[in-house]
Amino acid sequence: MTSGVSETARILMTGDQALMRTAIAQLIAAEQGLSVIAECVNRSDAIAAAMSATPDLVVMDLDVSSERSETIAQLLAVTGRCPVLLVTADDHCRSLANAFSDGLRGVVLKSRPAVVLVKAVKAVLAGEVWLEPSTLANVFGTSPPKRRTHDGKLTTREREIAELVSLGLSNKTIAGRLYISETTVRHHLTSIFTKLDVKSRLELMRLAYSGGLELHGTFVPPERDTELSFPPMRSDR
């Protein structure tokens, strides 16, 4: 489901802790338009359920990085890249960047209010990427700034759009701010991605976050008490 939650979304819940798994499943199922089609205890059960039930989203409660990385990869293989939302207590996981590359589409910390999880589920179902601010460093990395060898090729308009994308804004919002059409925004993004050698909005924000892209000076990492949702990564232009 990539156009919004207009029909009942089929959600597969997997987690190794029964109390937490059931609580999350009940929270999701209580929301109109969301249906939990299966609760799975382990990876093999989740993969089997994903193959037979064809969920729209997998919500995964796993805190062991090696286990969840393998689970995400296998789920994607059998579902045709069904989005995965991770619920975790670990906001310092070093495997998050790889997990996003593999198909993870959101992270919700267990310390967050229940309403945040519901918002994240709906955002990911709508094709967006959901990130908690405290996980940004893990997703974008803490390596020294990259050399700015590409951003000089951007036009003034492209630099403006790159900055707004790096702030997590959608094409529609960017178009409204700059008084241009969404089609024009997409055309500029195609050029920006080519010039900067990035493949997605997430990669563009990683470049900005690491200091590898010199913008107009207004880009700063988001505050800890905000959530970020990004437009779809598979059709990023």
Short mmCIF file of C-alpha atoms in Angstrom, two decimals:
data_model
loop_
_atom_site.label_atom_id
_atom_site.label_comp_id
_atom_site.label_asym_id
_atom_site.label_seq_id
_atom_site.Cartn_x
_atom_site.Cartn_y
_atom_site.Cartn_z
CA MET A 1 0.00 0.00 0.00
CA THR A 2 1.83 3.08 -1.24
CA SER A 3 -0.94 5.58 -1.76
CA GLY A 4 -2.13 5.87 1.83
CA VAL A 5 -4.13 3.82 4.30
CA SER A 6 -7.51 3.90 2.55
CA GLU A 7 -8.24 0.17 2.83
CA THR A 8 -7.61 -2.23 5.68
CA ALA A 9 -3.86 -2.75 5.80
CA ARG A 10 -2.60 -6.26 6.51
CA ILE A 11 0.15 -6.24 9.12
CA LEU A 12 2.35 -9.08 10.27
CA MET A 13 3.75 -8.73 13.80
CA THR A 14 6.85 -10.61 14.83
CA GLY A 15 8.77 -10.52 18.11
CA ASP A 16 10.38 -12.90 20.55
CA GLN A 17 8.86 -11.37 23.71
CA ALA A 18 5.24 -12.48 24.07
CA LEU A 19 4.04 -9.62 26.25
CA MET A 20 5.55 -6.89 24.07
CA ARG A 21 4.52 -8.61 20.82
CA THR A 22 0.89 -8.97 21.90
CA ALA A 23 0.71 -5.43 23.28
CA ILE A 24 1.99 -3.95 20.03
CA ALA A 25 -0.35 -6.12 17.97
CA GLN A 26 -3.35 -5.04 20.04
CA LEU A 27 -2.37 -1.39 19.78
CA ILE A 28 -2.15 -1.61 16.00
CA ALA A 29 -5.34 -3.67 15.60
CA ALA A 30 -7.32 -1.12 17.63
CA GLU A 31 -6.65 1.50 14.96
CA GLN A 32 -9.22 1.86 12.18
CA GLY A 33 -7.90 0.64 8.84
CA LEU A 34 -5.22 -1.59 10.36
CA SER A 35 -5.46 -5.36 10.79
CA VAL A 36 -2.91 -7.70 12.36
CA ILE A 37 -3.09 -10.90 10.32
CA ALA A 38 -0.50 -12.89 12.26
CA GLU A 39 1.73 -12.83 15.33
CA CYS A 40 4.99 -14.68 14.95
CA VAL A 41 7.48 -15.71 17.60
CA ASN A 42 10.61 -16.23 15.52
CA ARG A 43 12.17 -15.75 12.11
CA SER A 44 11.01 -19.03 10.58
CA ASP A 45 7.40 -18.42 11.65
CA ALA A 46 7.53 -14.86 10.30
CA ILE A 47 8.90 -15.96 6.94
CA ALA A 48 6.30 -18.71 6.62
CA ALA A 49 3.49 -16.29 7.50
CA ALA A 50 4.80 -13.66 5.10
CA MET A 51 4.83 -16.17 2.26
CA SER A 52 1.25 -17.32 2.86
CA ALA A 53 -0.43 -14.12 4.06
CA THR A 54 1.18 -11.45 1.82
CA PRO A 55 1.21 -8.61 4.40
CA ASP A 56 1.37 -4.93 3.52
CA LEU A 57 3.79 -4.29 6.38
CA VAL A 58 5.90 -6.28 8.82
CA VAL A 59 6.34 -4.81 12.30
CA MET A 60 9.34 -6.41 13.97
CA ASP A 61 10.27 -6.29 17.66
CA LEU A 62 13.82 -7.61 17.75
CA ASP A 63 16.78 -6.14 19.61
CA VAL A 64 19.46 -8.58 18.47
CA SER A 65 21.06 -6.89 15.47
CA SER A 66 22.35 -10.03 13.77
CA GLU A 67 18.98 -11.77 14.05
CA ARG A 68 16.97 -8.85 12.75
CA SER A 69 19.33 -8.19 9.82
CA GLU A 70 18.93 -11.76 8.63
CA THR A 71 15.18 -11.63 9.23
CA ILE A 72 14.77 -8.42 7.22
CA ALA A 73 16.75 -9.84 4.31
CA GLN A 74 14.76 -13.07 4.23
CA LEU A 75 11.41 -11.31 4.58
CA LEU A 76 12.25 -9.08 1.64
CA ALA A 77 13.21 -12.10 -0.41
CA VAL A 78 9.86 -13.85 0.10
CA THR A 79 7.51 -10.85 0.07
CA GLY A 80 8.86 -8.87 -2.86
CA ARG A 81 10.23 -6.08 -0.65
CA CYS A 82 7.37 -5.68 1.79
CA PRO A 83 8.30 -2.73 4.05
CA VAL A 84 9.59 -3.48 7.54
CA LEU A 85 9.15 -1.28 10.62
CA LEU A 86 11.47 -2.00 13.54
CA VAL A 87 10.44 -1.49 17.16
CA THR A 88 13.52 -1.53 19.38
CA ALA A 89 15.01 -0.38 22.66
CA ASP A 90 18.42 -0.01 21.02
CA ASP A 91 18.97 3.49 19.63
CA HIS A 92 22.71 2.92 19.23
CA CYS A 93 22.56 -0.04 16.90
CA ARG A 94 25.42 0.07 14.40
CA SER A 95 23.56 -2.05 11.84
CA LEU A 96 20.77 0.46 11.16
CA ALA A 97 22.41 1.94 8.07
CA ASN A 98 22.77 -1.47 6.47
CA ALA A 99 19.24 -2.39 7.51
CA PHE A 100 17.84 0.68 5.73
CA SER A 101 19.79 -0.28 2.65
CA ASP A 102 18.32 -3.78 2.86
CA GLY A 103 14.72 -2.58 3.13
CA LEU A 104 14.03 -1.37 6.64
CA ARG A 105 11.64 1.58 6.32
CA GLY A 106 11.30 2.81 9.88
CA VAL A 107 12.53 2.68 13.47
CA VAL A 108 10.44 3.37 16.58
CA LEU A 109 12.07 3.31 20.00
CA LYS A 110 10.24 1.54 22.80
CA SER A 111 10.67 4.62 24.96
CA ARG A 112 8.35 6.59 22.67
CA PRO A 113 4.58 7.04 23.29
CA ALA A 114 2.17 4.55 21.71
CA VAL A 115 0.81 7.22 19.38
CA VAL A 116 4.23 7.49 17.73
CA LEU A 117 4.13 3.81 16.77
CA VAL A 118 0.70 4.24 15.17
CA LYS A 119 1.92 7.30 13.26
CA ALA A 120 4.99 5.37 12.10
CA VAL A 121 2.90 2.42 10.92
CA LYS A 122 0.68 4.70 8.83
CA ALA A 123 3.64 6.62 7.44
CA VAL A 124 5.46 3.47 6.31
CA LEU A 125 2.25 2.06 4.82
CA ALA A 126 1.97 5.30 2.84
CA GLY A 127 5.40 4.66 1.37
CA GLU A 128 7.40 6.96 3.62
CA VAL A 129 10.49 6.35 5.73
CA TRP A 130 10.19 6.91 9.50
CA LEU A 131 13.21 7.84 11.61
CA GLU A 132 13.64 8.67 15.27
CA PRO A 133 16.01 11.62 15.77
CA SER A 134 18.22 9.72 18.23
CA THR A 135 18.91 7.09 15.56
CA LEU A 136 20.06 9.60 12.96
CA ALA A 137 23.74 9.23 13.80
CA ASN A 138 23.47 5.47 13.39
CA VAL A 139 21.69 5.74 10.05
CA PHE A 140 23.82 8.52 8.59
CA GLY A 141 27.04 7.61 10.33
CA THR A 142 29.49 9.59 12.42
CA SER A 143 32.42 9.52 10.01
CA PRO A 144 34.35 12.73 9.28
CA PRO A 145 32.79 15.01 6.65
CA LYS A 146 33.31 13.90 3.07
CA ARG A 147 35.19 16.13 0.70
CA ARG A 148 32.80 18.39 -1.16
CA THR A 149 33.78 17.33 -4.64
CA HIS A 150 30.33 17.35 -6.28
CA ASP A 151 28.14 20.06 -4.82
CA GLY A 152 29.82 22.80 -6.84
CA LYS A 153 28.10 21.37 -9.90
CA LEU A 154 24.64 22.17 -8.54
CA THR A 155 22.77 25.19 -9.81
CA THR A 156 21.31 27.65 -7.32
CA ARG A 157 17.85 26.13 -7.73
CA GLU A 158 19.19 22.58 -7.35
CA ARG A 159 21.00 23.59 -4.18
CA GLU A 160 17.76 25.03 -2.77
CA ILE A 161 15.88 21.82 -3.53
CA ALA A 162 18.66 19.63 -2.14
CA GLU A 163 18.51 21.57 1.11
CA LEU A 164 14.74 21.21 1.41
CA VAL A 165 14.92 17.50 0.67
CA SER A 166 17.61 17.18 3.34
CA LEU A 167 15.15 18.71 5.80
CA GLY A 168 12.71 15.89 5.05
CA LEU A 169 10.23 17.87 2.96
CA SER A 170 8.08 16.23 0.29
CA ASN A 171 8.06 17.21 -3.38
CA LYS A 172 4.64 18.83 -2.90
CA THR A 173 5.85 20.97 0.00
CA ILE A 174 9.02 21.94 -1.85
CA ALA A 175 7.01 22.92 -4.90
CA GLY A 176 4.77 25.13 -2.78
CA ARG A 177 7.69 26.84 -1.06
CA LEU A 178 9.52 27.55 -4.30
CA TYR A 179 6.40 28.33 -6.38
CA ILE A 180 7.18 25.66 -8.94
CA SER A 181 5.41 22.46 -10.02
CA GLU A 182 6.03 19.02 -8.54
CA THR A 183 7.11 17.89 -12.01
CA THR A 184 9.80 20.56 -12.00
CA VAL A 185 10.95 19.39 -8.55
CA ARG A 186 11.25 15.83 -9.84
CA HIS A 187 13.27 16.97 -12.85
CA HIS A 188 15.65 18.89 -10.58
CA LEU A 189 15.99 15.86 -8.28
CA THR A 190 16.95 13.67 -11.21
CA SER A 191 19.76 16.11 -11.99
CA ILE A 192 20.76 16.43 -8.31
CA PHE A 193 20.95 12.67 -7.78
CA THR A 194 23.09 12.28 -10.91
CA LYS A 195 25.49 15.10 -10.01
CA LEU A 196 25.89 13.99 -6.39
CA ASP A 197 25.96 10.28 -7.23
CA VAL A 198 23.19 9.37 -4.77
CA LYS A 199 20.24 7.06 -5.35
CA SER A 200 17.69 8.18 -2.78
CA ARG A 201 16.51 11.02 -0.56
CA LEU A 202 17.97 9.16 2.41
CA GLU A 203 21.41 9.12 0.77
CA LEU A 204 21.08 12.83 0.05
CA MET A 205 20.28 13.56 3.69
CA ARG A 206 23.18 11.36 4.78
CA LEU A 207 25.46 13.46 2.58
CA ALA A 208 24.14 16.68 4.13
CA TYR A 209 24.26 15.26 7.66
CA SER A 210 27.90 14.18 7.29
CA GLY A 211 28.96 17.59 6.04
CA GLY A 212 29.62 16.32 2.53
CA LEU A 213 27.20 18.77 0.97
CA GLU A 214 27.58 22.50 1.42
CA LEU A 215 24.11 24.01 1.46
CA HIS A 216 22.88 27.51 2.25
CA GLY A 217 23.74 27.18 5.92
CA THR A 218 20.24 26.55 7.29
CA PHE A 219 20.45 22.75 7.42
CA VAL A 220 20.89 21.42 10.94
CA PRO A 221 20.15 17.92 12.29
CA PRO A 222 16.62 17.70 13.73
CA GLU A 223 15.99 18.10 17.44
CA ARG A 224 15.68 14.95 19.52
CA ASP A 225 12.00 15.44 20.36
CA THR A 226 10.76 15.45 16.78
CA GLU A 227 10.01 12.60 14.42
CA LEU A 228 10.97 12.51 10.79
CA SER A 229 9.10 10.91 7.95
CA PHE A 230 10.45 10.98 4.45
CA PRO A 231 8.72 10.58 1.07
CA PRO A 232 9.02 7.18 -0.65
CA MET A 233 12.53 5.91 -1.29
CA ARG A 234 11.74 3.66 -4.24
CA SER A 235 10.44 6.49 -6.40
CA ASP A 236 12.61 9.21 -4.97
CA ARG A 237 12.31 11.75 -7.73
#
